[in-house]
Every structure is written in structure tokens, then in C-alpha cells.
Coordinates of C-alpha atoms and ligand atoms in Angstrom, one line a residue:
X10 CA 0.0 0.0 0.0
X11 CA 1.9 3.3 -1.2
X12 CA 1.7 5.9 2.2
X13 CA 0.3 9.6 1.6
X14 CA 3.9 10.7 1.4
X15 CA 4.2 8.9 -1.7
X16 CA 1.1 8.9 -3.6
X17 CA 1.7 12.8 -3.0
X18 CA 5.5 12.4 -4.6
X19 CA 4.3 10.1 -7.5
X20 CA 1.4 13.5 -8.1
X21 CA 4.1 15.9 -8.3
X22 CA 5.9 14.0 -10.9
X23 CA 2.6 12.8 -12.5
X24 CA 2.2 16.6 -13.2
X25 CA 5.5 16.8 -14.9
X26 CA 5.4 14.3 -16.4
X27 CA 2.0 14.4 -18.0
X28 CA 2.1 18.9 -18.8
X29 CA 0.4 19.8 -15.7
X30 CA 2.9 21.7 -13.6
X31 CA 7.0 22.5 -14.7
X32 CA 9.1 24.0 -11.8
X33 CA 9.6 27.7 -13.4
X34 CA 12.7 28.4 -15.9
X35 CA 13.5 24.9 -15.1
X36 CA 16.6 24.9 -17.3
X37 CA 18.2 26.9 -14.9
X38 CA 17.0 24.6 -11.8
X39 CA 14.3 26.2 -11.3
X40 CA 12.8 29.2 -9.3
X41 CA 11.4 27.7 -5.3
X42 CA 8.3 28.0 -4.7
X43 CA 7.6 29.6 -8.4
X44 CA 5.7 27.0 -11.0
X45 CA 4.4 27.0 -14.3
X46 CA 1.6 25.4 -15.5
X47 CA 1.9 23.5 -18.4
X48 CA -0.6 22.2 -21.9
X49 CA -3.0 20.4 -19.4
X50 CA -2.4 22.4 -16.5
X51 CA -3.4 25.5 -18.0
X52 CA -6.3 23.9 -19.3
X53 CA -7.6 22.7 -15.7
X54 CA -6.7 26.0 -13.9
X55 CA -8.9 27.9 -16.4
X56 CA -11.9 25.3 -15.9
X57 CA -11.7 25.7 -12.3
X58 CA -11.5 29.8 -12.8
X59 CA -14.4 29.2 -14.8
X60 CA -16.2 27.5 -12.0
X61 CA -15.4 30.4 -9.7
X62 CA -16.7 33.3 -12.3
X63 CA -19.7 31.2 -13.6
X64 CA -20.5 30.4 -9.7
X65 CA -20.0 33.8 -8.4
X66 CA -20.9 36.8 -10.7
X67 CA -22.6 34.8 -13.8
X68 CA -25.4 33.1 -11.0
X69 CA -25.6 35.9 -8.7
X70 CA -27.5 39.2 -10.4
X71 CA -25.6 41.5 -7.8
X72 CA -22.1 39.9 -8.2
X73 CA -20.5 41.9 -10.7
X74 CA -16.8 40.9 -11.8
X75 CA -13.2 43.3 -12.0
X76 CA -10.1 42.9 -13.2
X77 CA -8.0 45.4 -11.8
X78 CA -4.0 45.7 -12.5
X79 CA -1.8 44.5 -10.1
X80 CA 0.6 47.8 -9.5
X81 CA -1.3 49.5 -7.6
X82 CA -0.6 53.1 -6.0
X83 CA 2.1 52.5 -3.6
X84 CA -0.3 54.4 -0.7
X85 CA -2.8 51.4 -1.3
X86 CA -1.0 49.4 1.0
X87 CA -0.1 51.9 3.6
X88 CA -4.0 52.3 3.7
X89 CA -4.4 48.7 3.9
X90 CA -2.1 47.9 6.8
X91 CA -0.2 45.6 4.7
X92 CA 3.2 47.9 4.6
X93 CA 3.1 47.7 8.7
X94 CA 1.4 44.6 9.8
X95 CA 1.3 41.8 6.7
X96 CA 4.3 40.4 8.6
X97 CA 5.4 36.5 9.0
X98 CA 7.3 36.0 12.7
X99 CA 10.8 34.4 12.0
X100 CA 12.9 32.4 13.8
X101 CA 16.3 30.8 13.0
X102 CA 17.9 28.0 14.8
X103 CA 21.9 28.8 15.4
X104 CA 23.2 25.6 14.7
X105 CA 21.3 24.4 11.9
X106 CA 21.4 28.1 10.3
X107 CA 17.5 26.8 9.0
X108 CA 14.8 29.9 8.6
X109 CA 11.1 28.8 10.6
X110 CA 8.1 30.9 10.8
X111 CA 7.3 30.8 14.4
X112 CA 3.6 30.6 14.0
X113 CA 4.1 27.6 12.3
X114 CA 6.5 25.7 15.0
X115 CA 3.6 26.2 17.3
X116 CA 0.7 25.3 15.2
X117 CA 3.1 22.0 14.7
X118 CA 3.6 21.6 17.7
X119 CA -0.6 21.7 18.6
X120 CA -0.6 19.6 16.0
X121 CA 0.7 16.4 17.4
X122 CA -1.2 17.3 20.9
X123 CA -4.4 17.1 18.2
X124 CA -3.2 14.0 17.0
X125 CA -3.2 12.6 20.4
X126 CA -6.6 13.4 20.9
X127 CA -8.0 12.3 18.0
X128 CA -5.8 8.7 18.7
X129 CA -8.0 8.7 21.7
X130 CA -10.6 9.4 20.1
X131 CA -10.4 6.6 17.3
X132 CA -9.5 3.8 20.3
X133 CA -13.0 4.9 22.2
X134 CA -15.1 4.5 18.8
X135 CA -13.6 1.0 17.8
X136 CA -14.3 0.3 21.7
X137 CA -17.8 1.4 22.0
X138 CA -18.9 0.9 18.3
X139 CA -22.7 2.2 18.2
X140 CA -22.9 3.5 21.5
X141 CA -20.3 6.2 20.8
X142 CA -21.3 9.2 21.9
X143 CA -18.2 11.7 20.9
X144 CA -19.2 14.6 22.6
X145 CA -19.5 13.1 25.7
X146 CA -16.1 11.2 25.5
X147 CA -14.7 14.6 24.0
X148 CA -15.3 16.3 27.1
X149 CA -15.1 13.6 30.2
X150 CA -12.3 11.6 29.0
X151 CA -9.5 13.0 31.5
X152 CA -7.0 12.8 28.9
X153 CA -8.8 14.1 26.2
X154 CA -9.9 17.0 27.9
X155 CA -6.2 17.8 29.8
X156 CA -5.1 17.9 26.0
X157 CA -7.3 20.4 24.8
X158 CA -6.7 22.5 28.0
X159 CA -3.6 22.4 26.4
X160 CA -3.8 23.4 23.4
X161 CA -6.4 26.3 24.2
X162 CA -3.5 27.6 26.6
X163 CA -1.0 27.7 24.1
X164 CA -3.3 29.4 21.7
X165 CA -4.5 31.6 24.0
X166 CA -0.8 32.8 24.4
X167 CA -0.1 32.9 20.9
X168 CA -2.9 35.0 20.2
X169 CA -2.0 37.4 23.1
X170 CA 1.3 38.0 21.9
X171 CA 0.7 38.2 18.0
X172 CA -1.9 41.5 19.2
X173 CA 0.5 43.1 21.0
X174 CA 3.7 42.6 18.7
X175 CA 5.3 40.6 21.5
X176 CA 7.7 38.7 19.4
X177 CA 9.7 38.1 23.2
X178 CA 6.4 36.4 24.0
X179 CA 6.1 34.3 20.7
X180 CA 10.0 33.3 21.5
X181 CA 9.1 32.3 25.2
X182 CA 6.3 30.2 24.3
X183 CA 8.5 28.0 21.6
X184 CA 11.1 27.9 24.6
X185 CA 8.7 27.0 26.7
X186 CA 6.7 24.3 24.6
X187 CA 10.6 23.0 24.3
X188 CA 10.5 23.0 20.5
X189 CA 13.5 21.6 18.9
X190 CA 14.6 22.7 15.5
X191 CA 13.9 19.5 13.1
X192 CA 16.9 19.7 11.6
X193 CA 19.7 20.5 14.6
X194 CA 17.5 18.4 17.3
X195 CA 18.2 21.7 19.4
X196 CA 16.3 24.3 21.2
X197 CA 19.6 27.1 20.5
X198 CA 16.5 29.7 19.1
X199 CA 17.2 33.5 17.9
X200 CA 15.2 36.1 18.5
X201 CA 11.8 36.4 16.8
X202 CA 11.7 39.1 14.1
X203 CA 8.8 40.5 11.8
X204 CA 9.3 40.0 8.4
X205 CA 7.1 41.8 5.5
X206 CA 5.9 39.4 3.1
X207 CA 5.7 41.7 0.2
X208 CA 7.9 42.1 -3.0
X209 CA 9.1 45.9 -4.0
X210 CA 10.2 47.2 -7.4
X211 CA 10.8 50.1 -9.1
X212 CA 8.5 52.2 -11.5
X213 CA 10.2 55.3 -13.4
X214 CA 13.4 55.4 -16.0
X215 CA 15.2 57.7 -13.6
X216 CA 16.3 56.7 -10.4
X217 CA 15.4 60.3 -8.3
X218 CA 12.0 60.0 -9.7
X219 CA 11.3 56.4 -9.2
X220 CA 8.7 55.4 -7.0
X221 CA 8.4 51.9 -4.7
X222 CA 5.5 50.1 -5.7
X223 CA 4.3 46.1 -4.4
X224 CA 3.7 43.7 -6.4
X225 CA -0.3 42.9 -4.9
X226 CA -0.1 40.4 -1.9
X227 CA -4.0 39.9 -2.5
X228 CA -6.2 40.9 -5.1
X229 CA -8.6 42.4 -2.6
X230 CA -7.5 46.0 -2.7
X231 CA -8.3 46.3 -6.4
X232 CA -11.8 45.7 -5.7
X233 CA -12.2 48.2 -2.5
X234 CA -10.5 50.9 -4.7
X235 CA -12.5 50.6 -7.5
X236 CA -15.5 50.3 -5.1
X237 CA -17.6 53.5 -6.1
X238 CA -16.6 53.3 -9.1
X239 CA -18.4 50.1 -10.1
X240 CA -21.3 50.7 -7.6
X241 CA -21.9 53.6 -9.8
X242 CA -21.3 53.0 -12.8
X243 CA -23.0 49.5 -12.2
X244 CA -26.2 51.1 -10.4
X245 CA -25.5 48.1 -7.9
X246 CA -28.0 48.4 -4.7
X247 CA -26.3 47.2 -1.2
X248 CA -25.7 44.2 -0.5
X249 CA -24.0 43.4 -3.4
X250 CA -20.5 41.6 -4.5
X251 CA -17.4 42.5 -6.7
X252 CA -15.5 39.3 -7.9
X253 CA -11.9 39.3 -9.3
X254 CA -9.2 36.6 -10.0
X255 CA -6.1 37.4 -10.5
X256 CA -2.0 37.2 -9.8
X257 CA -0.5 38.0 -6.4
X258 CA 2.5 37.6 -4.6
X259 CA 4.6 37.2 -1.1
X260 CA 7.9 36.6 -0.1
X261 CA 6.9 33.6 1.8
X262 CA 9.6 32.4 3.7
X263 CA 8.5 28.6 4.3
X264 CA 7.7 27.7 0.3
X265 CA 6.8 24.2 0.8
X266 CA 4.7 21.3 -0.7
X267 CA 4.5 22.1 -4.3
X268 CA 1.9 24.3 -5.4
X269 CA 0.7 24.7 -1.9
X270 CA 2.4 27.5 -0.6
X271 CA 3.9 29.5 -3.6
X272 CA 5.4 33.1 -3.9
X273 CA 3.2 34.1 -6.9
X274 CA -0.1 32.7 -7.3
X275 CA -3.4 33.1 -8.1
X276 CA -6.6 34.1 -5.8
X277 CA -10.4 34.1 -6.6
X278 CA -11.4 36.9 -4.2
X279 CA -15.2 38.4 -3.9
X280 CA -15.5 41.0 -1.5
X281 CA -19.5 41.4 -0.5
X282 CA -20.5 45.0 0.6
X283 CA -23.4 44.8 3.3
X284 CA -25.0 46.8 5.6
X285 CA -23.4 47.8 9.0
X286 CA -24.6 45.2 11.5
X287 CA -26.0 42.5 8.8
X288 CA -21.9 41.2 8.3
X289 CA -22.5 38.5 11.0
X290 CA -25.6 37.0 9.0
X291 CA -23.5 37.5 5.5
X292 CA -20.9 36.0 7.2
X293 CA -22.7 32.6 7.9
X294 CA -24.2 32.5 4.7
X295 CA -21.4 32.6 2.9
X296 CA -19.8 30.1 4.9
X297 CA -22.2 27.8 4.0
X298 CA -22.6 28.8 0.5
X299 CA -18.8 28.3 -0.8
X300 CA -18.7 24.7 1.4
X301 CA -21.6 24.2 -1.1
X302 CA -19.8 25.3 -4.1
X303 CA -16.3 22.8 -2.9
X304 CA -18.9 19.9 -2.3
X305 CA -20.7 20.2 -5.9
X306 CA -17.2 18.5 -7.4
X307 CA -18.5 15.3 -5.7
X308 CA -15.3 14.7 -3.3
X309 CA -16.6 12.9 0.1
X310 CA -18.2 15.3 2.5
X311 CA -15.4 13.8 5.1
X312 CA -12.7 15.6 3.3
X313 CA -13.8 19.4 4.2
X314 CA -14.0 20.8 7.6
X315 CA -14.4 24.5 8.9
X316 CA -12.0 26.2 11.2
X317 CA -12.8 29.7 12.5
X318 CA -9.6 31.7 13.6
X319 CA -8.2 32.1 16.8
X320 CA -5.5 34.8 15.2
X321 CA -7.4 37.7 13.5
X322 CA -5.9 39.2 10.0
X323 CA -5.5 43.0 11.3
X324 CA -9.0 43.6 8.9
X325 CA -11.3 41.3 10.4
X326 CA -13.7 40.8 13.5
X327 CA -14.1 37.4 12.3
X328 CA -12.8 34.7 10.2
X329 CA -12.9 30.9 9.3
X330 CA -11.1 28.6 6.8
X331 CA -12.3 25.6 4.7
X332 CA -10.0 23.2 5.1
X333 CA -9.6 20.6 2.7
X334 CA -7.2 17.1 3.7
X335 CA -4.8 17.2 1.7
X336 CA -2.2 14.5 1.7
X337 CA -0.7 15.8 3.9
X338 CA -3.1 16.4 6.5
X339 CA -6.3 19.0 6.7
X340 CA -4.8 22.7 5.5
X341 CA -6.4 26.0 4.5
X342 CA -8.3 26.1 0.8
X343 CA -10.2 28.9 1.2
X344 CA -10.9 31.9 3.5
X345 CA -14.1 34.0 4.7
X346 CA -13.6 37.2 6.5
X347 CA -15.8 39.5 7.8
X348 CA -13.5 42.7 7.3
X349 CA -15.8 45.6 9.1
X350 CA -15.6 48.8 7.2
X351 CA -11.8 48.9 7.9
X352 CA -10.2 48.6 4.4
X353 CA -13.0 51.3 2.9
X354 CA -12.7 53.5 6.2
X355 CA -8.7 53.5 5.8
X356 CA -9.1 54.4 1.9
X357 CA -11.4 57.3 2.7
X358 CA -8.7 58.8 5.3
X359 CA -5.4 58.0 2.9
X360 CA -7.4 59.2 -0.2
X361 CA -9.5 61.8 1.1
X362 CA -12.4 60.9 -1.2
X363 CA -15.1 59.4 0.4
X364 CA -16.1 56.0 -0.2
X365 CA -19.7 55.7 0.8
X366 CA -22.7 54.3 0.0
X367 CA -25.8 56.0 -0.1
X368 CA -28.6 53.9 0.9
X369 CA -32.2 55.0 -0.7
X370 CA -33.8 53.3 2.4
X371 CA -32.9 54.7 4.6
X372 CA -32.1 58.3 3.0
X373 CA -28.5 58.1 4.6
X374 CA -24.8 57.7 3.9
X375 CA -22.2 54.7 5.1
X376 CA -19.6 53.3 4.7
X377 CA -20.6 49.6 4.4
X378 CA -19.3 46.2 5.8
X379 CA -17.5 43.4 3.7
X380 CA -17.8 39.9 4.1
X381 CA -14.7 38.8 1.9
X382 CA -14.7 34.7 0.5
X383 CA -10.8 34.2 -0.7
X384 CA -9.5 31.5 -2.5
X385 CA -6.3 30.2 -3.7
X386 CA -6.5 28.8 -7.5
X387 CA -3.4 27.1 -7.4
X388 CA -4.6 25.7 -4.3
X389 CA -7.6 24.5 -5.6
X390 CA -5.9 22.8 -8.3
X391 CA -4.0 21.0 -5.8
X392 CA -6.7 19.8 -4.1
X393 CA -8.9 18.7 -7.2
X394 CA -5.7 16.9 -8.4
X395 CA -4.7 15.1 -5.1
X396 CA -8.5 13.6 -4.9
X397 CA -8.3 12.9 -8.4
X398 CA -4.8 10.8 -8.6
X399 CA -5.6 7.0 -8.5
X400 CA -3.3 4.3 -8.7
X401 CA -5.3 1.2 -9.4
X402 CA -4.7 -1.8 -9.6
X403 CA -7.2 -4.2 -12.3
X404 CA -8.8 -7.4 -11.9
X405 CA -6.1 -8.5 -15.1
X406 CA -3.5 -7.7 -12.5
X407 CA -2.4 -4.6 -14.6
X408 CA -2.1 -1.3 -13.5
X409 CA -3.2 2.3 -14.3
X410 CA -2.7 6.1 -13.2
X411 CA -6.1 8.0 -14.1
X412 CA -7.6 11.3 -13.1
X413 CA -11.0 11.0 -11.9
X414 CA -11.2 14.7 -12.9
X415 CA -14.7 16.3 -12.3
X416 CA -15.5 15.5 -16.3
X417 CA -16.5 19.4 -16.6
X418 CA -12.9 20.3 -15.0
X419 CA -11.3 17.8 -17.4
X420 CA -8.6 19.6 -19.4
X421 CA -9.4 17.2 -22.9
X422 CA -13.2 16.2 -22.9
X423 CA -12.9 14.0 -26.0
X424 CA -10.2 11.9 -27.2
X425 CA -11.4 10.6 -30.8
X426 CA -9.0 7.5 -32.0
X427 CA -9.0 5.7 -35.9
X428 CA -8.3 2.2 -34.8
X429 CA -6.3 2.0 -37.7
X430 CA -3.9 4.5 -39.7
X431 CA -5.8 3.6 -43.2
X432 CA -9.2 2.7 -44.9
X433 CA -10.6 6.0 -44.4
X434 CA -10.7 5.9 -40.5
X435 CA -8.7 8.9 -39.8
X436 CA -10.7 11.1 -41.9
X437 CA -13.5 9.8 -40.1
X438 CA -11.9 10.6 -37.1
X439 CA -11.5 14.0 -37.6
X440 CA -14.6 14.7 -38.9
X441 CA -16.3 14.3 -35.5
X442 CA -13.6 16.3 -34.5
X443 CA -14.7 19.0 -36.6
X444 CA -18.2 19.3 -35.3
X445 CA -16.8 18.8 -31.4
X446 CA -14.1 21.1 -31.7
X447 CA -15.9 24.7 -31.3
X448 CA -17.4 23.3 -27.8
X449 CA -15.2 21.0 -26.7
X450 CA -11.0 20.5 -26.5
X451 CA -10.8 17.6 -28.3
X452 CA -7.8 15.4 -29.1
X453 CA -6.6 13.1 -32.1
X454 CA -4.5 10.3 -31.3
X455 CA -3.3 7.5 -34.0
X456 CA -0.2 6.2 -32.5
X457 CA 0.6 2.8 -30.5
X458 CA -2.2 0.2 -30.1
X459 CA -5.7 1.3 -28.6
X460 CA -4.9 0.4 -25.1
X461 CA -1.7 2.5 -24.7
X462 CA -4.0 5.4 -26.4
X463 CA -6.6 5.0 -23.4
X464 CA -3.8 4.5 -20.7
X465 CA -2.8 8.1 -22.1
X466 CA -6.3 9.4 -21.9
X467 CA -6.4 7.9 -18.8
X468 CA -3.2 9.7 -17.4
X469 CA -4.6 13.4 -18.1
X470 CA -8.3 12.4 -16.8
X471 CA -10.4 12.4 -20.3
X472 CA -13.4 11.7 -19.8
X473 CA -14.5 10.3 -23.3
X474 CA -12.3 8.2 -25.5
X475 CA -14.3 7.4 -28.8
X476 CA -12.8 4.9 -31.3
X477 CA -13.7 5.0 -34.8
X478 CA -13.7 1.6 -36.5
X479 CA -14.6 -0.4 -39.9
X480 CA -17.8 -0.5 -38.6
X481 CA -18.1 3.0 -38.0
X482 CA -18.3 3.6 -42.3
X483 CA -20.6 0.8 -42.6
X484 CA -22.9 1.9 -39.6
X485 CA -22.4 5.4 -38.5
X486 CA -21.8 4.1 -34.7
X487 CA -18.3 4.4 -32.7
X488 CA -17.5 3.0 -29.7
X489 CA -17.3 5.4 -26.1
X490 CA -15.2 4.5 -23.7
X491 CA -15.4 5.9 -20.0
X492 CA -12.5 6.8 -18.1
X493 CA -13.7 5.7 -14.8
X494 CA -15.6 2.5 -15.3
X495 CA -13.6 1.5 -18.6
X496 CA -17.0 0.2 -19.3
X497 CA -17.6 0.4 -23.5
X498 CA -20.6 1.4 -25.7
X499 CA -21.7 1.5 -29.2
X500 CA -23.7 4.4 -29.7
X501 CA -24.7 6.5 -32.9
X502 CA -21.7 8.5 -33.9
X503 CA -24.7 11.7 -34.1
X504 CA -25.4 11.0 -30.4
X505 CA -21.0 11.4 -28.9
X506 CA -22.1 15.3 -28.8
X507 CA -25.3 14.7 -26.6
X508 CA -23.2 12.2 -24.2
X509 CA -20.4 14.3 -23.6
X510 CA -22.7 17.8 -23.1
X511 CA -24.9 15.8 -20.7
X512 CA -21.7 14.9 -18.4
X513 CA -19.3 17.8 -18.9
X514 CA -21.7 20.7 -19.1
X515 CA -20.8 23.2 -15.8
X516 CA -25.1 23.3 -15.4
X517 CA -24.8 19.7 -13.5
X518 CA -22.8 21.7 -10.9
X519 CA -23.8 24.8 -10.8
X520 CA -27.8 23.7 -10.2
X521 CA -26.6 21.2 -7.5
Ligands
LIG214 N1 -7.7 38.8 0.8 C1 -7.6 37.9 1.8 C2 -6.5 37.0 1.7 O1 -5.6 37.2 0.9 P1 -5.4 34.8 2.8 O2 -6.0 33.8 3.8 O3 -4.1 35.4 3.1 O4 -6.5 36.0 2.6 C3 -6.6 33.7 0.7 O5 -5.4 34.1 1.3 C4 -6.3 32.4 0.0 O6 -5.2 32.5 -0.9 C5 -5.8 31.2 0.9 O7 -6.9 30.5 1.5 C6 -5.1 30.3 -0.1 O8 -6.0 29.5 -0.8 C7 -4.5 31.3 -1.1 N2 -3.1 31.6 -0.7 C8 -2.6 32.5 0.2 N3 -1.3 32.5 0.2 C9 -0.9 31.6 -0.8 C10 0.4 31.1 -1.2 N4 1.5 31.6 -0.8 N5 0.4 30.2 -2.2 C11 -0.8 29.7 -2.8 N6 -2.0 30.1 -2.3 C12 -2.0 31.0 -1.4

């Protein structure tokens, strides 16, 4: 049985291998933490961005969508807080010389008290079977409960020292959690520092008149700039939502696990502007409502949970994740804030213009509330191509990789194959093509024998291969072939475009 460790290092080369993901400007060894995404990668980023948009702005009447540029005016960010408090806490270890961001030593280190729990946990179910009440066990069972007292200390410290900048705290606590540097074994710890995650450059020729700008650390600010601007121009009546996907960027100091945690990626970001004191209610619902949009791809319920915040971005009176488990253990997908009126307020006092709403209701001006949804498209990639990656073994004793892509996510839909290179079967072949092509990527494949072509198919998730045959002259029909059953059907070659619409049209999901 191949472990989660390696199932998740055959993926990475999988996506190599088969023009998902390239490391970046590879032929120099590559750039860390920097990717690029390759024939079929690019192809099942856009579908998923497709998702996003068709989910968010084309379903919703008062979602409208942005696409703002990512220099923005260098003031943006000191309005934003990002130029003083979008810091990471570092901490070295002196003998091993190895860079950690302390937040994440500790949230390791609750980690493995969680796992302890959860061991206990997992004994009491098998022991009780039925009867299992894990509530109850949760909070009687003497160890169980002195863990979490544990845990909730530590984060109780951790949150007390992140508020008030007390990176001698942060150190303390990773002192006194005796926290040893993975690498050295030892506890020999620096100081903590704060370290801005954002990346500077230059714009001007001439070096007196150049100006600093940031490359965007979230694509948030383009939409809270351009706020009045599309509320006018748009006629858009509160509550209502501005989408945008696009580039950003951080200096990340721990780049780890592939696409996961990159220093430029891309976010889906839809900031929702409400009325002061209705956030909380917006807040829930759109909780609930982007769970509902990661459970429509069909992956078990099992592999989602929410996590509110115990650490507060310096916008936001309240927050939550959705995690998804990846394979290497339940991490952030996505994020909902609630961010108050502080990036709008802070605009209105850097800019001096004022950025409020004016609400025919109540024949009065505000500044509204946002309730921001915030999700990572690389990181959704990851996770639609970790639950997709099966290694299966067949009853002939063979063995195949295949994506068990979403079909609408799939980057090829149709694969159309001539059995053989002659008697008029590749013309045939791309015939269908032609009338597929305009709605569908489709793909033409001659070479090797019929079962290597499928293995292929297989290996990039199509959905549909459809062999063309002698028969097909005689009789108009071809044979379908599904990626995840195998199973094979003869149908009428003028009914492949009704099969393939009824399973890879984005309607299935987006009415679920
Ligand atoms: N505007 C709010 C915001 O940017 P965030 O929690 O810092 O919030 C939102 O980021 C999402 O962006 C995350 O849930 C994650 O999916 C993605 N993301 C953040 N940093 C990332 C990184 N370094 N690499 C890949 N994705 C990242």
C-alpha cells in the first residue's frame, strides 16, 4: 500500500510528467516556490476559474466581476495595513542556520497534541462501536480533555502575543513548549523578528523620480478601490459583490509542498458590501454557500471541515477557513472574513475621497461592511488533483494512473481514436472532430495500439475516449469508452455530442 507521502510524490511527478505543472525556468533549476503550468495544467486551472466566475458573478445578479491591474498606487497598502502589519514571525535555529516561521513551529507543535486526541478518540469509537457518543467522550475523558486544556492555553498565548507585537512572548512560548529545530535536534533559538511578506520594485526610468510600488499580496485592494466606481457606474444596490481573480505575490519564507504554498499565485477573491450590523448574518451565509460550491465537485463530505480563527488578520472581526485534507493532512483552501468597514474607512482617510454608500432606504450615507470569500487557484488545483490521482490496480493484474477529474474540470473532454492508420478511418476521425471542436477540447491520437491510447487518456483524466472503426463507415456508430468505469458502448456517432454535453456541461454543478 503506497503511504500519503508517496502517492503525493508520485502526483508531483505525475504533473510533470504528463504537462500539468514545470518547476519555473526549469533549465536553470528552477525558481522555489515559483511553477508554471503546463498544456494540461493551464487547461484545468482555467476550468476551475471558470467554475469560480460562472458560480460567483454569472449566477448571482448583484455579483459583478473586475479585473484590476496588479501595481497598484504605492499608498494602497499603507492604507491597507499591509506595509506595517502583513508580517510573517521568523525564527532561525543557530546551529542548523534553518529559517522557521514561528507561527508555524507552534501550530506544529498543537498539531501532534491534536493527533493525540483524535488517537484517543479513534481507540473509544472502535471500543464502544454504536454506542459512541463523541461529545460526551470529548469532554469527560480525563486525557482528552487535559489535552485540549492544552492546546487552548497555548493558543491563547499565541494569540496574546501576535496582538500586541510581542515577538519576546512568541520566543518564550516556543522555549517553553521546548520546541527543537527539526533539523539541529536543538532548542539554540534567535530572537523572533517580523518579516514583510511583500515584494518591492521600481516604476520610473530615472532613479530620483522612481517610486516603490508592491507587487499585490491579495487581489482584494483592487476591488475596494474601485468600489464607487463600479457601484456607480454598475447602479449596484447594497448588499452586493465585486469578484476578481487574479496574480499575487509574497515573499513567503517557508515555500513548501508544491503548489501549496507558492510566492506568486493566483486568488479568486469576492468582496460582499453589506450593511453595518448584517456582516455576521452574510458572514454565515457565505460560509455555508462556498462549502456548497467545494462539495458540488463530488469529493466525500469527510474531506472538508471549517476552522474559525483564533489569530485575526488585522481587517477582520471574524474569520474561518475551509479546510480541505490534503495528503498531507487538513490545511487552509479557502478563507471568509468578515472585514468591518476597515479597508474602505482607511481608503477614505489615505485618499481623502469618500467612499460611501448612499442607501435610498434609509435616506443616509455609510460606509458599508464586507464579508470577503478568498480562494487560492493554485490551491484549488491542488486539491482537485490530489483527490483525483488514483493508482489502481485491475482485476487482469495490470495497473493504471487516471484522473477522476470532475469531467467538466477535465482539461481534454474527447479523445477521438482511428483504430487503424488507413481505410478512411482517420478522416472519419477528424470529422467528428470537426463538429466537437468549437465546444469541446478535443484530441486526435493515432499512434501505439488502442490500449496505450486510453492508458494516455487515462493519465490526463479524459473523460470520453471514442474509437472510430470499420464498422463505423458501414454503420455510423463508434465505440465510447469511459474513463472511470472503462466500461464500453456503441452508440450513434450523431449522439457522442449529446453524451459528452450531458456529463461535462458546468449546469450539472452549478444547479446542485
Ligand atoms: N484577501 C484575503 C487573503 O488574501 P489569505 O487567507 O491570506 O486571505 C486567501 O489568502 C487564499 O489565498 C488562501 O486561502 C489560499 O488558498 C491562497 N493563498 C494564500 N497564500 C498563498 C500562497 N503563498 N500560495 C498559494 N496560495 C495562497
Amino acid at each position: 500500500m503506497a503511504t500519503n507521502d508517496d502517492l503525493f510524490k508520485n502526483l508531483i511527478s505525475h504533473c510533470k510528467e504528463y504537462g500539468f505543472i514545470f518547476p519555473s525556468s526549469e533549465i536553470y533549476d528552477g525558481l522555489s516556490a515559483v511553477y508554471d503550468y503546463g498544456q494540461y495544467g493551464s487547461e484545468l486551472k482555467k476550468n476551475i476559474r471558470e467554475y469560480w466566475w460562472k458560480a460567483m458573478v454569472q449566477m448571482h445578479e448583484n455579483i459583478v466581476g473586475i479585473d484590476a491591474a496588479i501595481f497598484m498606487h504605492p499608498t494602497t497598502w499603507k492604507a491597507s495595513g499591509h506595509v506595517d502589519a502583513f508580517n510573517d514571525p521568523l525564527i532561525d535555529n543557530k546551529d542548523s542556520k534553518k529559517r522557521y516561521r514561528a507561527d508555524v513551529l507552534i501550530e506544529d507543535h498543537i498539531a501532534k497534541i491534536e493527533a493525540k486526541i483524535e488517537k484517543e478518540v479513534t481507540k473509544a469509537r472502535d471500543r464502544f462501536g454504536d454506542a459512541f457518543d463523541e461529545n460526551q467522550f470529548r469532554s469527560t475523558n480525563p486525557r482528552v480533555v487535559e489535552n485540549q486544556k492544552k492546546i487552548d492555553a497555548i493558543n491563547d498565548q499565541f494569540r496574546i502575543g501576535m496582538e500586541a507585537s510581542d515577538m519576546a512572548a512568541i520566543r518564550q512560548l516556543i522555549l517553553d513548549l521546548e520546541i527543537v529545530c527539526p533539523v539541529s535536534g536543538t532548542r539554540n533559538w534567535t530572537d523572533v523578528r517580523q518579516f514583510n511578506l511583500m515584494f518591492s520594485t521600481q516604476m520610473g526610468s530615472v532613479s530620483e523620480d522612481a517610486s516603490t510600488l508592491y507587487l499585490r499580496p491579495e487581489t482584494a485592494q483592487g476591488i475596494f478601490v474601485n468600489f464607487l466606481n463600479v457601484q456607480k457606474t454598475g447602479r449596484m444596490k447594497i448588499p452586493f459583490g465585486i469578484a476578481q481573480t487574479g496574480k499575487a505575490f509574497r515573499n513567503e519564507i517557508v515555500a513548501r509542498q508544491f503548489i501549496f504554498r507558492m510566492r506568486e499565485f493566483e486568488q479568486m477573491e469576492m468582496q460582499f458590501f453589506v450593511k453595518p450590523g448584517t456582516e455576521m448574518e452574510w458572514y454565515h451565509y457565505w460560509k455555508e454557500a462556498r462549502l456548497k460550491w467545494h462539495r458540488a465537485l463530488g469529493f466525500p463530505a469527510g474531506k472538508y471541515r471549517f476552522h474559525d480563527h483564533i489569530k485575526l488578520a488585522h481587517y477582520a472581526n471574524a474569520a474561518a477557513d475551509i479546510e480541505f485534507e490534503f495528503p498531507f493532512g487538513f490545511k487552509e483552501l479557502e478563507g471568509i472574513h468578515s472585514r468591518t468597514d476597515f479597508d474602505l474607512k482607511s481608503h477614505e482617510s489615505f485618499s481623502g475621497k469618500k467612499l460611501q454608500y448612499f442607501d435610498p432606504e434609509l435616506n443616509e450615507s455609510y460606509v458599508p461592511y464586507v464579508v470577503e470569500t478568498s480562494v487560492g487557484l493554485d490551491r484549488m488545483f491542488l486539491a482537485v488533483m490530489s483527490q483525483a490521482y488514483t493508482e489502481e490496480k485491475l482485476e487482469d493484474g495490470s495497473e493504471r494512473v487516471v484522473l477522476n477529474l470532475p469531467a467538466f474540470l477535465a482539461p481534454v473532454k474527447v479523445a477521438v481514436l482511428p483504430l487503424v492508420k488507413k481505410d478512411g478511418l482517420p478522416e472519419k476521425a477528424r470529422e467528428l472532430i470537426d463538429q466537437l471542436k468549437f465546444d469541446y477540447l478535443c484530441q486526435y491520437d493515432e499512434k501505439d495500439s488502442i490500449g496505450k491510447r486510453y492508458r494516455r487518456q487515462d493519465a490526463i483524466g479524459t473523460p470520453f475516449c471514442v474509437t472510430i472503426d470499420h464498422q463505423t463507415i458501414e454503420d455510423q456508430t463508434v465505440t465510447v469508452r469511459h474513463r472511470d468505469t472503462m466500461v464500453q458502448e456503441r452508440i450513434a456517432i450523431s449522439k457522442v455530442r449529446e453524451l459528452v454535453e450531458s456529463k461535462v456541461s458546468f449546469r450539472n454543478v452549478l444547479t446542485a
